PDB file of C-alpha atoms in Angstrom:
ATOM      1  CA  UNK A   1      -9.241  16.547 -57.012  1.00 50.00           C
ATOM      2  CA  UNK A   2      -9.360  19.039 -54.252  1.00 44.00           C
ATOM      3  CA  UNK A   3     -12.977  18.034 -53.038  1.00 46.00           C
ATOM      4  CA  UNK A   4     -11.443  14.278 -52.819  1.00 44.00           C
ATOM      5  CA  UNK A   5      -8.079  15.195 -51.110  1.00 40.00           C
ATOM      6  CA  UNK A   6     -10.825  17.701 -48.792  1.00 42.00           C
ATOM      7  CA  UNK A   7     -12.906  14.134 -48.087  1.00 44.00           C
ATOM      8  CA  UNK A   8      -9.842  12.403 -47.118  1.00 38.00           C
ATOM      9  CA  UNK A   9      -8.458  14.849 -44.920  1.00 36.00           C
ATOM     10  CA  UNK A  10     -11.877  14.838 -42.987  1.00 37.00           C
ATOM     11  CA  UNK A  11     -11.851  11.045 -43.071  1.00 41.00           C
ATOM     12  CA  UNK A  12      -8.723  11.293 -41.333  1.00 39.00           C
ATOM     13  CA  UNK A  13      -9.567  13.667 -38.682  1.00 37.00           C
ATOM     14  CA  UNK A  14     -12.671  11.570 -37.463  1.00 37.00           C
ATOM     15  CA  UNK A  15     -10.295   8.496 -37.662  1.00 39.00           C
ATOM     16  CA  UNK A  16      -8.045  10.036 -35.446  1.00 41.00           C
ATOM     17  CA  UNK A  17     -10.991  11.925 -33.237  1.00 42.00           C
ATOM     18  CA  UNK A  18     -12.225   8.632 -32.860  1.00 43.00           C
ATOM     19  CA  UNK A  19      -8.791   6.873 -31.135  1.00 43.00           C
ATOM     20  CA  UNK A  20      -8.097   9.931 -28.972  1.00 42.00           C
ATOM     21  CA  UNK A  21      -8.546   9.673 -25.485  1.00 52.00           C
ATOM     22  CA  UNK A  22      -8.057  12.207 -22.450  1.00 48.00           C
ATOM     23  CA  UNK A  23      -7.627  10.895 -18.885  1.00 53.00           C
ATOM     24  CA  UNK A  24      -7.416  12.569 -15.693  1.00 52.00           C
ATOM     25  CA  UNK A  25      -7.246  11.685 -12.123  1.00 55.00           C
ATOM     26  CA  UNK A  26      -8.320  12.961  -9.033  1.00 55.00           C
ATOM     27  CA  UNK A  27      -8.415  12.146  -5.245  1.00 57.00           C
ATOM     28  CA  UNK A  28     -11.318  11.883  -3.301  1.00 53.00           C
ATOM     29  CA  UNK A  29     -10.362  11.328   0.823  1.00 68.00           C
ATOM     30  CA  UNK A  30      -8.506  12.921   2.519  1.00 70.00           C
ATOM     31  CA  UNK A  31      -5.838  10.741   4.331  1.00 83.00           C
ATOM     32  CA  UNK A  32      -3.946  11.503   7.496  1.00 91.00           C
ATOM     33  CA  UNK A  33      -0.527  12.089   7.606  1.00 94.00           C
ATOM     34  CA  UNK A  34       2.140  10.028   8.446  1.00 96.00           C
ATOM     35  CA  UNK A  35       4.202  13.496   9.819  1.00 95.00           C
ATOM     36  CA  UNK A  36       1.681  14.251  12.173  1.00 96.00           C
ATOM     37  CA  UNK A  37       3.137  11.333  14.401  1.00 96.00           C
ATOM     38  CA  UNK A  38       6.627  12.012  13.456  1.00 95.00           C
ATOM     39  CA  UNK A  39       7.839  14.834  15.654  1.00 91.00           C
ATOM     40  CA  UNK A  40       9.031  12.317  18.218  1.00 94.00           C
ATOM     41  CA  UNK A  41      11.794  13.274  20.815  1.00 91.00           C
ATOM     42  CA  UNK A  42      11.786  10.699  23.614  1.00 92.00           C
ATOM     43  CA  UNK A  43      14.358   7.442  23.587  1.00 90.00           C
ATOM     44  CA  UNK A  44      12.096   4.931  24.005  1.00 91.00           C
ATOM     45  CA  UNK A  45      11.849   2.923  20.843  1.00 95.00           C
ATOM     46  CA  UNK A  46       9.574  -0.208  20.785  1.00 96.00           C
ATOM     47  CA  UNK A  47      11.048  -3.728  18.710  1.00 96.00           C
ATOM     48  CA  UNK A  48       8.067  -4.432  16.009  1.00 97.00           C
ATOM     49  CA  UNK A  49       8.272  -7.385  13.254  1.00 96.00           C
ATOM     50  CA  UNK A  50       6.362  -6.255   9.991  1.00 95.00           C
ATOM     51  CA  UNK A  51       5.040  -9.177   8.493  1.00 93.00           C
ATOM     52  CA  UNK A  52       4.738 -10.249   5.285  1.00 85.00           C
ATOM     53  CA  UNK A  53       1.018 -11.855   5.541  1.00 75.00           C
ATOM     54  CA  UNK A  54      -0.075 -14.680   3.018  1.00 72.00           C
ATOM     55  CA  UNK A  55      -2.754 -12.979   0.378  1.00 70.00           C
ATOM     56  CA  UNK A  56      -4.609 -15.636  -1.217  1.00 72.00           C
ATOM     57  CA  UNK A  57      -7.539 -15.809   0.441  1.00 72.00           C
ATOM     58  CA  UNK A  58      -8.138 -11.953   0.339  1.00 70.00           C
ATOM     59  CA  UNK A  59      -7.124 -11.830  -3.234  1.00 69.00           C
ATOM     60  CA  UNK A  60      -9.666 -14.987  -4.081  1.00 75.00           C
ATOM     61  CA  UNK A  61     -12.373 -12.166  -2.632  1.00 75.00           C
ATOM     62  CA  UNK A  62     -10.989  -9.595  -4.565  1.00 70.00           C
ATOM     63  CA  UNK A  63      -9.711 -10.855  -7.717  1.00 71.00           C
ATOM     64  CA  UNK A  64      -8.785  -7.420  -9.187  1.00 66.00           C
ATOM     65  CA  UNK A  65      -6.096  -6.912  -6.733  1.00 66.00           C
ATOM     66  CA  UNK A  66      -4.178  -9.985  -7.659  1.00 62.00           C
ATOM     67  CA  UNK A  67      -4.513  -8.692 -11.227  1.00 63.00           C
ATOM     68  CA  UNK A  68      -2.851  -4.807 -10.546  1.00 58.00           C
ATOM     69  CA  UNK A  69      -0.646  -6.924  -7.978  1.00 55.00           C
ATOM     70  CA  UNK A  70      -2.296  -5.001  -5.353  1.00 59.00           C
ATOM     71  CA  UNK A  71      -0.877  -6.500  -1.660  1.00 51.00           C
ATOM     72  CA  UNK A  72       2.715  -7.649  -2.994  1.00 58.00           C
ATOM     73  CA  UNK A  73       4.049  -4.131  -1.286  1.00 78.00           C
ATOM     74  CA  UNK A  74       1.937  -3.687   1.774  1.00 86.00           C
ATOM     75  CA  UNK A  75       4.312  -4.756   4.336  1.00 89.00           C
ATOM     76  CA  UNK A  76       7.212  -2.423   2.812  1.00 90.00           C
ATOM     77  CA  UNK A  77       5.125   0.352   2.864  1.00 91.00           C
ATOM     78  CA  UNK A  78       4.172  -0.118   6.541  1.00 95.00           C
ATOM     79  CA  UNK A  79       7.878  -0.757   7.150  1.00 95.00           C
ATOM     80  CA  UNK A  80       8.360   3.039   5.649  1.00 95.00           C
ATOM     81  CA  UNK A  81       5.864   4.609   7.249  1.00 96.00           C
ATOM     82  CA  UNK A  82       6.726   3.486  10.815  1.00 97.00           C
ATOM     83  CA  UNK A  83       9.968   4.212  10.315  1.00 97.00           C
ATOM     84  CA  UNK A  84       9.410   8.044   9.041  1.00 96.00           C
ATOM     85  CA  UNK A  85       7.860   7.502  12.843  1.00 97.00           C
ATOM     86  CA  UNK A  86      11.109   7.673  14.861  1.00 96.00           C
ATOM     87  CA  UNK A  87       9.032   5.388  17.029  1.00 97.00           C
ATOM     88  CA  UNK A  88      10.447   1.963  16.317  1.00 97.00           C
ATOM     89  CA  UNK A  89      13.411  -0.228  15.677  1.00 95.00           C
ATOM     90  CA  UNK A  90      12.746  -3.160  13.340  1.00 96.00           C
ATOM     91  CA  UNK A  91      13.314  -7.106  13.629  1.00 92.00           C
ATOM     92  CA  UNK A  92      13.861  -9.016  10.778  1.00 87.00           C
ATOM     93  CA  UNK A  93      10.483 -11.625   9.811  1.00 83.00           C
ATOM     94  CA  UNK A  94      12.245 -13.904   6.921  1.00 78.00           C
ATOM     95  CA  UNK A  95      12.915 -17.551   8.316  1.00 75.00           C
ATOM     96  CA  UNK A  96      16.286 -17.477   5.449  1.00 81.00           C
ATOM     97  CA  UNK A  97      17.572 -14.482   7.351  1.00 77.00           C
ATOM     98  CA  UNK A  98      17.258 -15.679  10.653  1.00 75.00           C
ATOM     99  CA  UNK A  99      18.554 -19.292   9.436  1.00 78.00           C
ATOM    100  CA  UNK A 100      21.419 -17.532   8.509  1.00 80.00           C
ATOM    101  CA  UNK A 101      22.273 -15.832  11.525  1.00 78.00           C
ATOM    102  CA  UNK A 102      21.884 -19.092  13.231  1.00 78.00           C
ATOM    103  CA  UNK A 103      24.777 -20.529  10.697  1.00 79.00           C
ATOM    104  CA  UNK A 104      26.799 -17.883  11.491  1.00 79.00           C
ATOM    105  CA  UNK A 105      26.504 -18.112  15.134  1.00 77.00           C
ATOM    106  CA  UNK A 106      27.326 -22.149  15.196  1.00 78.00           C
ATOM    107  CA  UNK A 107      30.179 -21.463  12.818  1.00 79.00           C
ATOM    108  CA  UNK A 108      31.459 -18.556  15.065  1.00 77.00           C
ATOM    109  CA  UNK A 109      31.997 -21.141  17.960  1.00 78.00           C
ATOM    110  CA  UNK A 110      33.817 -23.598  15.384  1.00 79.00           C
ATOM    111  CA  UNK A 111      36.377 -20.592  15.574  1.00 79.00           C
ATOM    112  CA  UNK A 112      35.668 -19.947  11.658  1.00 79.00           C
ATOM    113  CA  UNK A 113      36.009 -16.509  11.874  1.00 78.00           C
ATOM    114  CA  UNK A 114      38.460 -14.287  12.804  1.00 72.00           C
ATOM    115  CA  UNK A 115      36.287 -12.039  15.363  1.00 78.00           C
ATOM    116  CA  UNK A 116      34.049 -14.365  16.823  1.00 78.00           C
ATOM    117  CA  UNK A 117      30.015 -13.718  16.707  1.00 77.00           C
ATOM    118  CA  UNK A 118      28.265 -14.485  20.384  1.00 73.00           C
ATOM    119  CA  UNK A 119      24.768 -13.810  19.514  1.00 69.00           C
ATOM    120  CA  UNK A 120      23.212 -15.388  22.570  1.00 72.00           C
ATOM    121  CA  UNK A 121      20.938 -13.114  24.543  1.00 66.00           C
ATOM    122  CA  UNK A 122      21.579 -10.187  22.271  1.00 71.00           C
ATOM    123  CA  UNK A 123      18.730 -11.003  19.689  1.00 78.00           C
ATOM    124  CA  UNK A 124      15.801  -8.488  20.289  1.00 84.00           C
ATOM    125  CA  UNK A 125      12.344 -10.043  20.258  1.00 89.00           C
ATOM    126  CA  UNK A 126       9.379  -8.409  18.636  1.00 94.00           C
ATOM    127  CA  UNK A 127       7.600  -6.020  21.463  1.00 96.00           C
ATOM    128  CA  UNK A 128       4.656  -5.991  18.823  1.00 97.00           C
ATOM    129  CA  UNK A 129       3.735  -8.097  15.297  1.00 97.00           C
ATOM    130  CA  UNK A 130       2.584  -5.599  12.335  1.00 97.00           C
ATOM    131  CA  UNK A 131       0.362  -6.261   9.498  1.00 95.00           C
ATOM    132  CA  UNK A 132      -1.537  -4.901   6.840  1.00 93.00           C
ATOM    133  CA  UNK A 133      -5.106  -6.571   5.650  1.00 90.00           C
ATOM    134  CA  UNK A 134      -7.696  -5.814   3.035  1.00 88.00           C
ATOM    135  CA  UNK A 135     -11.295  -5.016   4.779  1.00 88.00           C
ATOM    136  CA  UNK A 136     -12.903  -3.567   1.440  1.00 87.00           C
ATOM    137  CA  UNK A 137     -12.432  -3.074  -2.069  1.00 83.00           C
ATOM    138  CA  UNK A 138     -14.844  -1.870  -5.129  1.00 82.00           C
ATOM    139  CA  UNK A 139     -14.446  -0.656  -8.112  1.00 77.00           C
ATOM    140  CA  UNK A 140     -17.253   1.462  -9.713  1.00 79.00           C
ATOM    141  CA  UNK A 141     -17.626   2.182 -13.875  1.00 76.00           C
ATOM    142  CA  UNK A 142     -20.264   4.875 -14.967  1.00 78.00           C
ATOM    143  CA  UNK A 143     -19.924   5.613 -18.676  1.00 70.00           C
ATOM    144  CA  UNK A 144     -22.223   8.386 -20.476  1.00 71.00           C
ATOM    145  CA  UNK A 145     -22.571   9.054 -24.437  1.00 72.00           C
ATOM    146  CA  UNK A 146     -23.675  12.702 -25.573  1.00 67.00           C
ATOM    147  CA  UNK A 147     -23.176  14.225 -28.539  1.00 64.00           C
ATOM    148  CA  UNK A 148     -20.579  11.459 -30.293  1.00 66.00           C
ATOM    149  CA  UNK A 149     -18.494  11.956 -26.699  1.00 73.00           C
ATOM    150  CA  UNK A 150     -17.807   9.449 -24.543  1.00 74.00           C
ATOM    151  CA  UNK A 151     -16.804   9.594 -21.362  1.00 76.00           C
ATOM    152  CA  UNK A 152     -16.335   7.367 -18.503  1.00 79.00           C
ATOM    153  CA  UNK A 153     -15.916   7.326 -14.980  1.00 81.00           C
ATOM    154  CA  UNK A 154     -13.841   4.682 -13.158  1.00 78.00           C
ATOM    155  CA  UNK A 155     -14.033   5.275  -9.318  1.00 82.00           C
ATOM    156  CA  UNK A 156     -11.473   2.852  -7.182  1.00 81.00           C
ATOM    157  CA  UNK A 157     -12.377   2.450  -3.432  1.00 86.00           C
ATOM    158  CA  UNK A 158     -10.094   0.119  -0.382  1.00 87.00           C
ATOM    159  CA  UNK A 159     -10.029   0.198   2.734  1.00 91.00           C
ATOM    160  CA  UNK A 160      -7.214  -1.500   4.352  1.00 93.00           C
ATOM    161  CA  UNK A 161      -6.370  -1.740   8.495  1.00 95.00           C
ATOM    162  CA  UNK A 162      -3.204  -1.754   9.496  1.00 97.00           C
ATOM    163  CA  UNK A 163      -2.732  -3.993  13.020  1.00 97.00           C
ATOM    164  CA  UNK A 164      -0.482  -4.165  15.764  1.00 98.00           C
ATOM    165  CA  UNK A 165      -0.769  -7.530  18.022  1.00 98.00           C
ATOM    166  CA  UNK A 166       1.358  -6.962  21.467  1.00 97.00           C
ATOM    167  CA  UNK A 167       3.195  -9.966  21.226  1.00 96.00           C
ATOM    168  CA  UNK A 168       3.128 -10.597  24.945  1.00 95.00           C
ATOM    169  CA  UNK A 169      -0.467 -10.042  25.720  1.00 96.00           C
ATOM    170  CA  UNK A 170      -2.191 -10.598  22.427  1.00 96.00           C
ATOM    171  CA  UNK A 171      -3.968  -7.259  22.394  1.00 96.00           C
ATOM    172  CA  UNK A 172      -4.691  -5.795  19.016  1.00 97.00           C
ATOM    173  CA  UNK A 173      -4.544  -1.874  18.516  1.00 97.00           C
ATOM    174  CA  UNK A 174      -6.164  -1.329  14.777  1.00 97.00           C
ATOM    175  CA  UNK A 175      -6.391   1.732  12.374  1.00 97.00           C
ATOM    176  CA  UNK A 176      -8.162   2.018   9.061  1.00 96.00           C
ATOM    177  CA  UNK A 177      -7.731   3.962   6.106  1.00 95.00           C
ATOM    178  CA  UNK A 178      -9.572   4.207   3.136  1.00 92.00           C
ATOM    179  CA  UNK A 179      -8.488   5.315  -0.308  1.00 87.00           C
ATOM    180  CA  UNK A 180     -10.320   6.624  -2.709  1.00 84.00           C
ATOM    181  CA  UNK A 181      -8.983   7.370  -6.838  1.00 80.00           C
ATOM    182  CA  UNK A 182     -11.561   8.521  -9.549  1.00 81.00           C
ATOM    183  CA  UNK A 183      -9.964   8.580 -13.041  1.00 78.00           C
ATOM    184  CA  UNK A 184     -11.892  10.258 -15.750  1.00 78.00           C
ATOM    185  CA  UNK A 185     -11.751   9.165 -19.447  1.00 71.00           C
ATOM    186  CA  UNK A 186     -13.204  11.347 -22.461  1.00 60.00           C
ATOM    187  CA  UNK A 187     -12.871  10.522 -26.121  1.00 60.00           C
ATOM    188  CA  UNK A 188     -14.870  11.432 -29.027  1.00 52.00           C
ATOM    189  CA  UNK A 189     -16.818   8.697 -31.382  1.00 45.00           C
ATOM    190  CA  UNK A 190     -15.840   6.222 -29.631  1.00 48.00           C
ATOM    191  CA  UNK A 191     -16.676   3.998 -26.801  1.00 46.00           C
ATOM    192  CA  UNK A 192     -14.219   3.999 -23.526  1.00 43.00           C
ATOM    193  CA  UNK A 193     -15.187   0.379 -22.901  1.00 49.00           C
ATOM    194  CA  UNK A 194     -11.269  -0.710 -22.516  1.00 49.00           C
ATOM    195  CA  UNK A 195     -10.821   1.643 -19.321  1.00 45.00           C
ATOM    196  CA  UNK A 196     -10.972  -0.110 -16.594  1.00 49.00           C
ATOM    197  CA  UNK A 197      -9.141   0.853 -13.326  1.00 45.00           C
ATOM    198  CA  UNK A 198      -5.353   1.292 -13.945  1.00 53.00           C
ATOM    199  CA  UNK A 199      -2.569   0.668 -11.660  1.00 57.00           C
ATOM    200  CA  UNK A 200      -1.677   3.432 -11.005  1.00 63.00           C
ATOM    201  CA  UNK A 201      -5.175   4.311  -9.890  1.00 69.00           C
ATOM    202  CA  UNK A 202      -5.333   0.992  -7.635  1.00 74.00           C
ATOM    203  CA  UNK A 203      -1.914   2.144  -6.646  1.00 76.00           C
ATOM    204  CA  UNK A 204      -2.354   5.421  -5.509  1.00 78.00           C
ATOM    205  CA  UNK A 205      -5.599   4.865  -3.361  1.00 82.00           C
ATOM    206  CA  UNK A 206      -3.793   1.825  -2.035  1.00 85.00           C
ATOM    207  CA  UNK A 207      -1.096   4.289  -0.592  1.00 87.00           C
ATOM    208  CA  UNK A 208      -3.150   6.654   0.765  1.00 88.00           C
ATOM    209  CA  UNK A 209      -5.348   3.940   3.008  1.00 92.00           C
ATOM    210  CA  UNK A 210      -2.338   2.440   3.952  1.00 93.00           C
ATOM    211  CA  UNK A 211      -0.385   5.809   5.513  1.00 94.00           C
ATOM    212  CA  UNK A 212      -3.986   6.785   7.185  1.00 95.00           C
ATOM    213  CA  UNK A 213      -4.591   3.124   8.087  1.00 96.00           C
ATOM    214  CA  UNK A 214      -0.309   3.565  10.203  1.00 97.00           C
ATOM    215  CA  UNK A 215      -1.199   7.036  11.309  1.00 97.00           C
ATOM    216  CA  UNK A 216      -4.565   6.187  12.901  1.00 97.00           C
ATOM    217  CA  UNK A 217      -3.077   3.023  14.484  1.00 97.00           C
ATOM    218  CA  UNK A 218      -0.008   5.118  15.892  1.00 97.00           C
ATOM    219  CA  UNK A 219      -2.496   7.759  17.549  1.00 96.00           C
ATOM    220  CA  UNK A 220      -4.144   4.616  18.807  1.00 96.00           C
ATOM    221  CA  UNK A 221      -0.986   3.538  20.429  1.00 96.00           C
ATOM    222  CA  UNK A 222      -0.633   7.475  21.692  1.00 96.00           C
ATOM    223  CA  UNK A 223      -3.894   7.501  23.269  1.00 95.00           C
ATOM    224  CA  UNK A 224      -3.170   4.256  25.158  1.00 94.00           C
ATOM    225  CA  UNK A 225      -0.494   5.408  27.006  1.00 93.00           C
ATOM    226  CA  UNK A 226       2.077   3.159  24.917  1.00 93.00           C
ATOM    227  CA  UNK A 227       3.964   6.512  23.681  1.00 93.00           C
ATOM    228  CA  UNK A 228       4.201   9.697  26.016  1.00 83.00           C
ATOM    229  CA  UNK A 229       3.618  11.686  23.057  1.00 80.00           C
TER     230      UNK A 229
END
């Protein structure tokens, strides 16, 4: 009896050897950050329209964004990161918002409201148009067996640019950052073969390239003469 109950309990150990798994993550570049360009003291503050840019055809190269839902956020983030800046004010990009104001405006003059709204000449027009694009994206597995351990080694690369287009001139100032997240799985008698990059992997080299992709284009700006400092 004690032999059996010994053979089950060992039985159930390897069971349970075999379904453990062990992950860690690490980061690989080093990104730029966005406080570097943050100590800003002078009063000039530029109008800039972050745009929310259409997605399919970058996501048709890169199918494995669309799946994490990589690119639904990018134009928030950049939103957050120039304004950590002190460098900008911000002008609303959704046609419903802006249909709106113009409602409000033509019911203002109908004497609707009780402290009229006279919005003409007072709307501020985008000095520059932001946006954030994909330029790369790869996604490297490397699994090893040794000894009844598995482990394998999921490696997440993008490289996004961030771009601002002078709205009067056209010019485009650019800066690109790349992320990099390697996230290591180890589990004994068993194959890792479900461990493909995570989102949170995805996510968190996504937010690295996109703060160095805003800091390099602000320094950009910087070095042009566009900022005093």
């Amino acid at each position: 009896m004690k032999k059996i109950l010994g053979n089950i309990l060992i039985a159930a150990l390897l069971v349970g050897c075999g379904s453990m798994k062990t992950t860690t993550e690490q980061d690989v570049i080093e990104k730029a950050d966005i406080s570097t360009v943050s100590d800003y003291t002078d009063s000039v503050k530029y109008a800039v329209q972050v745009l929310s840019m259409d997605m399919s055809k970058v996501l048709e190269t890169y199918p494995a964004l669309q799946e994490k839902n990589v690119g639904l956020g990018f134009a928030e983030s950049v939103l957050d990161y120039l304004d950590e800046t002190g460098r900008f004010i911000f002008t609303e990009d959704k046609s419903e918002i802006k249909e709106r104001m113009v409602t409000q405006f033509k019911a203002s003059k109908k004497g609707i409201f009780e402290e009229p709204i006279d919005g003409k000449g007072k709307i501020k027009a985008a000095k520059y148009f932001v946006y954030a694009t994909v330029a790369d994206f790869a996604v490297d597995e490397d699994e090893t067996i040794e000894k009844g351990k598995a482990k394998v080694v999921v490696t997440t690369f993008i490289r996004l640019q961030v771009r601002f287009v002078d709205a009067t001139t056209g010019q485009v100032y650019i800066g690109s950052g790349e992320g990099e997240a390697i996230k290591v799985g180890e589990s004994f008698l068993k194959s890792l073969d479900n461990m493909s990059f995570s989102q949170s992997t995805v996510g968190k080299a996504t937010r690295k390239a996109l703060e160095t992709a805003t800091t390099k284009v602000v320094q950009k700006l910087i070095a042009e003469g566009v900022f005093a400092n």
